[in-house]
mmCIF file of C-alpha atoms in Angstrom:
data_model
loop_
_atom_site.group_PDB
_atom_site.id
_atom_site.type_symbol
_atom_site.label_atom_id
_atom_site.label_comp_id
_atom_site.label_asym_id
_atom_site.label_seq_id
_atom_site.Cartn_x
_atom_site.Cartn_y
_atom_site.Cartn_z
ATOM 1 C CA THR A 7 86.486 97.355 106.416
ATOM 2 C CA GLY A 8 83.165 98.693 105.088
ATOM 3 C CA ALA A 9 79.616 97.358 105.399
ATOM 4 C CA SER A 10 77.394 96.795 102.353
ATOM 5 C CA ALA A 11 80.404 97.486 100.161
ATOM 6 C CA ARG A 12 79.743 98.405 96.555
ATOM 7 C CA GLY A 13 83.380 98.232 95.497
ATOM 8 C CA THR A 14 86.945 98.095 96.776
ATOM 9 C CA LEU A 15 89.423 100.815 97.673
ATOM 10 C CA VAL A 16 93.108 99.988 98.039
ATOM 11 C CA TYR A 17 94.639 102.485 100.486
ATOM 12 C CA LEU A 18 98.415 102.931 100.712
ATOM 13 C CA VAL A 19 99.620 104.429 103.983
ATOM 14 C CA GLY A 20 102.437 106.948 104.294
ATOM 15 C CA GLY A 21 105.468 107.164 106.528
ATOM 16 C CA GLY A 22 108.340 107.792 104.142
ATOM 17 C CA VAL A 23 108.405 104.081 103.195
ATOM 18 C CA THR A 24 110.346 103.641 106.453
ATOM 19 C CA VAL A 25 107.610 103.667 109.103
ATOM 20 C CA GLY A 26 103.844 103.368 109.130
ATOM 21 C CA ARG A 27 101.319 100.590 109.375
ATOM 22 C CA PRO A 28 97.707 100.416 108.135
ATOM 23 C CA TYR A 29 96.148 100.392 111.610
ATOM 24 C CA SER A 30 97.648 103.821 112.320
ATOM 25 C CA ASP A 31 95.514 105.333 109.553
ATOM 26 C CA MET A 32 92.128 104.147 110.757
ATOM 27 C CA PRO A 33 90.685 107.706 110.928
ATOM 28 C CA ILE A 34 91.199 108.063 107.176
ATOM 29 C CA ILE A 35 90.472 104.460 106.231
ATOM 30 C CA GLY A 36 87.283 104.306 108.289
ATOM 31 C CA ALA A 37 85.939 107.565 106.879
ATOM 32 C CA LEU A 38 86.569 106.551 103.267
ATOM 33 C CA ALA A 39 85.039 103.126 103.852
ATOM 34 C CA GLU A 40 81.884 104.710 105.262
ATOM 35 C CA TRP A 41 81.448 107.595 102.844
ATOM 36 C CA CYS A 42 82.402 105.667 99.704
ATOM 37 C CA GLN A 43 80.587 102.501 100.866
ATOM 38 C CA VAL A 44 83.559 100.364 99.888
ATOM 39 C CA GLU A 45 85.683 97.628 101.328
ATOM 40 C CA VAL A 46 89.129 99.038 102.087
ATOM 41 C CA ILE A 47 92.286 96.989 101.693
ATOM 42 C CA ALA A 48 95.402 98.599 103.197
ATOM 43 C CA PRO A 49 98.500 96.527 102.373
ATOM 44 C CA LYS A 50 101.249 96.121 104.946
ATOM 45 C CA TYR A 51 104.144 96.635 102.567
ATOM 46 C CA ARG A 52 107.823 96.097 103.335
ATOM 47 C CA LEU A 53 109.755 99.057 104.727
ATOM 48 C CA ALA A 54 113.174 100.571 104.080
ATOM 49 C CA PRO A 55 116.041 100.501 104.855
ATOM 50 C CA GLU A 56 115.744 96.739 105.386
ATOM 51 C CA TYR A 57 113.803 96.505 102.128
ATOM 52 C CA PRO A 58 114.797 99.289 99.709
ATOM 53 C CA ALA A 59 113.101 100.115 96.421
ATOM 54 C CA PRO A 60 111.291 98.601 94.687
ATOM 55 C CA SER A 61 110.174 96.299 97.542
ATOM 56 C CA ALA A 62 107.268 98.443 98.786
ATOM 57 C CA ALA A 63 106.053 99.177 95.262
ATOM 58 C CA ASN A 64 106.233 95.508 94.303
ATOM 59 C CA ASP A 65 104.179 94.543 97.363
ATOM 60 C CA CYS A 66 101.495 97.090 96.503
ATOM 61 C CA ILE A 67 101.372 96.025 92.856
ATOM 62 C CA ALA A 68 101.005 92.378 93.891
ATOM 63 C CA VAL A 69 98.030 93.273 96.086
ATOM 64 C CA TRP A 70 96.462 95.328 93.301
ATOM 65 C CA GLN A 71 96.885 92.500 90.809
ATOM 66 C CA GLU A 72 95.134 90.086 93.160
ATOM 67 C CA VAL A 73 92.292 92.489 93.968
ATOM 68 C CA ALA A 74 91.761 93.450 90.324
ATOM 69 C CA ALA A 75 91.675 89.833 89.196
ATOM 70 C CA ALA A 76 89.057 88.936 91.800
ATOM 71 C CA SER A 77 86.620 91.822 91.299
ATOM 72 C CA ASN A 78 84.234 93.080 88.645
ATOM 73 C CA SER A 79 83.082 95.870 90.964
ATOM 74 C CA PRO A 80 84.433 99.427 91.032
ATOM 75 C CA LEU A 81 88.078 99.677 92.089
ATOM 76 C CA LEU A 82 89.491 102.792 93.734
ATOM 77 C CA LEU A 83 93.009 103.688 94.810
ATOM 78 C CA ALA A 84 94.217 106.206 97.381
ATOM 79 C CA GLY A 85 97.406 107.013 99.217
ATOM 80 C CA GLU A 86 98.950 109.613 101.482
ATOM 81 C CA SER A 87 102.445 111.113 101.281
ATOM 82 C CA ALA A 88 104.806 108.230 100.421
ATOM 83 C CA GLY A 89 101.697 106.115 99.921
ATOM 84 C CA GLY A 90 100.663 108.606 97.247
ATOM 85 C CA ASN A 91 104.014 108.000 95.587
ATOM 86 C CA LEU A 92 103.388 104.255 95.666
ATOM 87 C CA ALA A 93 99.861 104.732 94.310
ATOM 88 C CA VAL A 94 101.097 106.552 91.205
ATOM 89 C CA VAL A 95 103.902 104.008 90.693
ATOM 90 C CA LEU A 96 101.274 101.274 91.036
ATOM 91 C CA VAL A 97 99.101 102.766 88.292
ATOM 92 C CA GLN A 98 102.063 103.246 85.963
ATOM 93 C CA GLN A 99 103.155 99.656 86.524
ATOM 94 C CA ALA A 100 99.615 98.312 86.192
ATOM 95 C CA LEU A 101 99.194 100.034 82.839
ATOM 96 C CA SER A 102 102.538 98.760 81.565
ATOM 97 C CA ARG A 103 101.561 95.200 82.548
ATOM 98 C CA GLY A 104 98.062 95.345 81.114
ATOM 99 C CA LEU A 105 96.378 95.237 84.521
ATOM 100 C CA ARG A 106 93.128 96.963 85.338
ATOM 101 C CA ARG A 107 93.335 100.686 86.003
ATOM 102 C CA PRO A 108 91.589 102.205 89.039
ATOM 103 C CA ASP A 109 88.270 103.861 88.286
ATOM 104 C CA ALA A 110 89.495 106.867 90.279
ATOM 105 C CA MET A 111 92.342 107.830 92.585
ATOM 106 C CA ALA A 112 92.832 110.164 95.562
ATOM 107 C CA LEU A 113 96.258 111.419 96.631
ATOM 108 C CA LEU A 114 96.739 113.167 99.975
ATOM 109 C CA SER A 115 99.920 115.307 99.923
ATOM 110 C CA PRO A 116 101.612 112.857 97.527
ATOM 111 C CA ALA A 117 105.427 112.712 97.609
ATOM 112 C CA VAL A 118 105.848 112.076 93.889
ATOM 113 C CA ASP A 119 109.372 113.506 93.524
ATOM 114 C CA LEU A 120 112.128 112.122 95.777
ATOM 115 C CA ARG A 121 114.850 114.512 94.681
ATOM 116 C CA THR A 122 116.359 116.308 97.661
ATOM 117 C CA ASP A 123 116.796 119.764 96.123
ATOM 118 C CA LEU A 124 115.210 122.009 98.736
ATOM 119 C CA GLY A 125 114.023 124.296 95.956
ATOM 120 C CA LEU A 126 111.328 121.679 95.360
ATOM 121 C CA TYR A 127 109.834 122.266 98.783
ATOM 122 C CA GLU A 128 108.011 125.126 100.414
ATOM 123 C CA PRO A 129 110.496 127.717 101.754
ATOM 124 C CA THR A 130 108.447 128.112 104.938
ATOM 125 C CA THR A 131 109.072 124.518 105.962
ATOM 126 C CA TYR A 132 109.065 125.461 109.622
ATOM 127 C CA SER A 133 105.320 126.089 109.376
ATOM 128 C CA ASP A 134 104.591 122.406 108.623
ATOM 129 C CA PRO A 135 104.399 120.746 112.055
ATOM 130 C CA THR A 136 104.560 117.218 110.646
ATOM 131 C CA LEU A 137 107.642 117.158 108.388
ATOM 132 C CA SER A 138 111.336 117.941 108.820
ATOM 133 C CA PRO A 139 113.337 119.562 105.994
ATOM 134 C CA LEU A 140 115.797 116.690 106.473
ATOM 135 C CA LEU A 141 113.183 114.057 105.649
ATOM 136 C CA PRO A 142 113.564 114.003 101.829
ATOM 137 C CA ALA A 143 117.257 113.123 102.053
ATOM 138 C CA GLU A 144 116.573 110.497 104.717
ATOM 139 C CA VAL A 145 113.846 108.849 102.638
ATOM 140 C CA LEU A 146 115.966 108.857 99.479
ATOM 141 C CA ALA A 147 118.917 107.328 101.329
ATOM 142 C CA ALA A 148 116.801 104.626 102.973
ATOM 143 C CA TYR A 149 114.417 103.713 100.161
ATOM 144 C CA GLY A 150 116.351 104.842 97.085
ATOM 145 C CA SER A 151 119.498 102.966 98.099
ATOM 146 C CA GLY A 152 121.745 104.925 95.740
ATOM 147 C CA ARG A 153 119.418 104.903 92.736
ATOM 148 C CA ASP A 154 118.783 107.926 90.514
ATOM 149 C CA PRO A 155 115.967 109.891 92.204
ATOM 150 C CA THR A 156 114.486 110.720 88.789
ATOM 151 C CA ASP A 157 113.852 107.016 88.130
ATOM 152 C CA PRO A 158 110.036 106.834 87.766
ATOM 153 C CA SER A 159 109.930 103.870 90.150
ATOM 154 C CA LEU A 160 111.154 106.294 92.840
ATOM 155 C CA SER A 161 109.708 109.566 91.541
ATOM 156 C CA PRO A 162 106.603 108.801 89.459
ATOM 157 C CA LEU A 163 106.374 112.469 88.508
ATOM 158 C CA PHE A 164 108.895 111.496 85.808
ATOM 159 C CA GLY A 165 106.891 108.514 84.563
ATOM 160 C CA PRO A 166 104.081 108.364 81.984
ATOM 161 C CA LEU A 167 101.052 110.360 83.130
ATOM 162 C CA ALA A 168 98.671 110.520 80.167
ATOM 163 C CA ASP A 169 96.659 107.439 81.154
ATOM 164 C CA MET A 170 96.249 108.214 84.843
ATOM 165 C CA PRO A 171 92.696 107.692 86.161
ATOM 166 C CA PRO A 172 90.538 110.592 87.358
ATOM 167 C CA THR A 173 92.560 111.951 90.264
ATOM 168 C CA MET A 174 91.994 114.234 93.239
ATOM 169 C CA ILE A 175 94.964 115.761 95.068
ATOM 170 C CA THR A 176 94.728 117.433 98.469
ATOM 171 C CA THR A 177 97.347 119.570 100.171
ATOM 172 C CA GLY A 178 97.557 122.658 102.380
ATOM 173 C CA THR A 179 99.258 126.038 102.384
ATOM 174 C CA ARG A 180 101.513 124.837 105.226
ATOM 175 C CA ASP A 181 102.329 121.513 103.561
ATOM 176 C CA MET A 182 106.068 121.203 102.920
ATOM 177 C CA LEU A 183 105.138 119.346 99.720
ATOM 178 C CA LEU A 184 102.716 122.014 98.465
ATOM 179 C CA SER A 185 104.923 123.055 95.534
ATOM 180 C CA MET A 186 105.421 119.423 94.557
ATOM 181 C CA CYS A 187 101.694 118.704 94.702
ATOM 182 C CA LEU A 188 100.897 121.729 92.547
ATOM 183 C CA ARG A 189 103.563 120.801 90.023
ATOM 184 C CA PHE A 190 102.175 117.282 89.794
ATOM 185 C CA TYR A 191 98.659 118.666 89.360
ATOM 186 C CA ARG A 192 99.814 120.895 86.504
ATOM 187 C CA GLN A 193 101.640 118.041 84.790
ATOM 188 C CA LEU A 194 98.588 115.784 85.039
ATOM 189 C CA LYS A 195 96.448 118.595 83.634
ATOM 190 C CA ARG A 196 98.826 119.071 80.708
ATOM 191 C CA ALA A 197 98.744 115.318 80.084
ATOM 192 C CA GLY A 198 94.960 115.493 79.676
ATOM 193 C CA VAL A 199 94.087 113.758 82.934
ATOM 194 C CA ASP A 200 90.782 114.464 84.702
ATOM 195 C CA VAL A 201 92.346 115.954 87.844
ATOM 196 C CA GLU A 202 91.364 118.254 90.693
ATOM 197 C CA CYS A 203 93.579 119.794 93.362
ATOM 198 C CA ARG A 204 92.253 121.159 96.644
ATOM 199 C CA VAL A 205 94.593 123.419 98.628
ATOM 200 C CA TRP A 206 93.402 123.933 102.193
ATOM 201 C CA ASP A 207 94.312 127.278 103.728
ATOM 202 C CA GLY A 208 96.444 127.083 106.863
ATOM 203 C CA LEU A 209 96.716 123.298 106.859
ATOM 204 C CA TRP A 210 99.691 121.001 106.645
ATOM 205 C CA HIS A 211 100.931 117.680 105.309
ATOM 206 C CA VAL A 212 98.208 114.981 105.361
ATOM 207 C CA PHE A 213 96.110 117.004 107.794
ATOM 208 C CA GLU A 214 93.276 114.529 107.158
ATOM 209 C CA TYR A 215 95.030 112.202 109.600
ATOM 210 C CA TYR A 216 94.173 114.512 112.508
ATOM 211 C CA ASP A 217 90.495 113.797 113.015
ATOM 212 C CA GLN A 218 90.193 116.273 115.900
ATOM 213 C CA TYR A 219 90.074 119.061 113.305
ATOM 214 C CA PRO A 220 86.808 119.631 111.403
ATOM 215 C CA GLU A 221 88.726 120.252 108.163
ATOM 216 C CA SER A 222 89.875 116.633 108.245
ATOM 217 C CA ALA A 223 86.325 115.322 107.898
ATOM 218 C CA GLU A 224 85.464 118.042 105.383
ATOM 219 C CA SER A 225 88.362 117.050 103.153
ATOM 220 C CA LEU A 226 87.607 113.334 103.396
ATOM 221 C CA LYS A 227 83.974 114.028 102.491
ATOM 222 C CA GLU A 228 85.109 115.987 99.430
ATOM 223 C CA ILE A 229 87.455 113.156 98.450
ATOM 224 C CA SER A 230 84.648 110.629 98.892
ATOM 225 C CA ALA A 231 82.277 112.727 96.788
ATOM 226 C CA PHE A 232 84.881 112.914 94.021
ATOM 227 C CA LEU A 233 85.505 109.159 94.079
ATOM 228 C CA ASN A 234 81.784 108.368 94.202
ATOM 229 C CA GLU A 235 81.066 110.607 91.217
ATOM 230 C CA LYS A 236 83.845 109.050 89.143
ATOM 231 C CA VAL A 237 82.582 105.563 89.988
ATOM 232 C CA ARG A 238 79.061 106.596 88.995
ATOM 233 C CA ARG A 239 80.319 107.840 85.641
ATOM 234 C CA ALA A 240 82.410 104.710 85.090
ATOM 235 C CA VAL A 241 79.377 102.512 85.746
ATOM 236 C CA LEU A 242 77.236 104.557 83.351
ATOM 237 C CA ASP A 243 79.922 104.403 80.663
ATOM 238 C CA SER A 244 80.166 100.646 81.122
ATOM 239 C CA CYS A 245 76.400 100.288 80.728
ATOM 240 C CA ASP A 246 76.460 102.380 77.543
ATOM 241 C CA GLU A 247 79.243 100.233 76.078
ATOM 242 C CA SER A 248 77.336 97.027 76.793
ATOM 243 C CA LYS A 249 74.225 98.160 74.897
#
C-alpha cells in the first residue's frame, strides 16, 4: 500500500506469534504508508503452535532478503508487540548474514524478552486492557517449544545490539511491557544506538491500533516523522559518500 512511494517499509504484525494477520493492522499500516510515503509490505508469517520458533522469524527474514535485494530505495522496518520481537531478530540475522540493514526502525511495545518471570512486567498489569498476565507463559510455550527463553532468536534483548539502526520505541504507562521496553531502550542506548523512547501517559499496549483515540494518530505521526528524518539523513550521507 502507499501511493507515490519513495521507499519500502516492512511491517511485522503482533499477536503473540500465535494469532494476527496483516489485514487486521490496517489502521497502523495505512497511516505509516501515507505519512512516510512508502510502500508497506506486511508478511503473513507462520504461526505457533503449529509452526514454533524459528518459523515466523525465518519467514520475515526471507521477505526482508527479497525486498532488500530488489530495492535501492530507502528501507524501513517496523513491528508491534511480538512483531517488534521479530523485527529485532530480523535485523540481528540480517547483519550476521551480510544483508542490508534498515535505514531506520520503529517498535511499538516490542516484546523483546520472552522470559516468563513476572518481575519483568509492570506490577499493575490489571490496568492494561489488552494483555493478560498469563500471556507471556502461553507465548513461550507455543512459540518457544521448550527452548531457552534467553536464546536471542526468541528474546533478541540478549542478542547483539551495537549495530541496530536508528530506532524509535513507543509504549505507555499502562503497557504491561513498559518495564521491558524501557530496559531495551537503555540497553540500546548503552550500545551506542541512535534510539528514542516515547512513553505515553495513561495508554496501554500497542494503543496505536485503536484509531478511535487521538493519541493513536499522534503517536503514528511522531513515528513517521522519526522515520522520515532518519531516511533523509541516510540519503544525505549516501550522497556525501558518492562525491
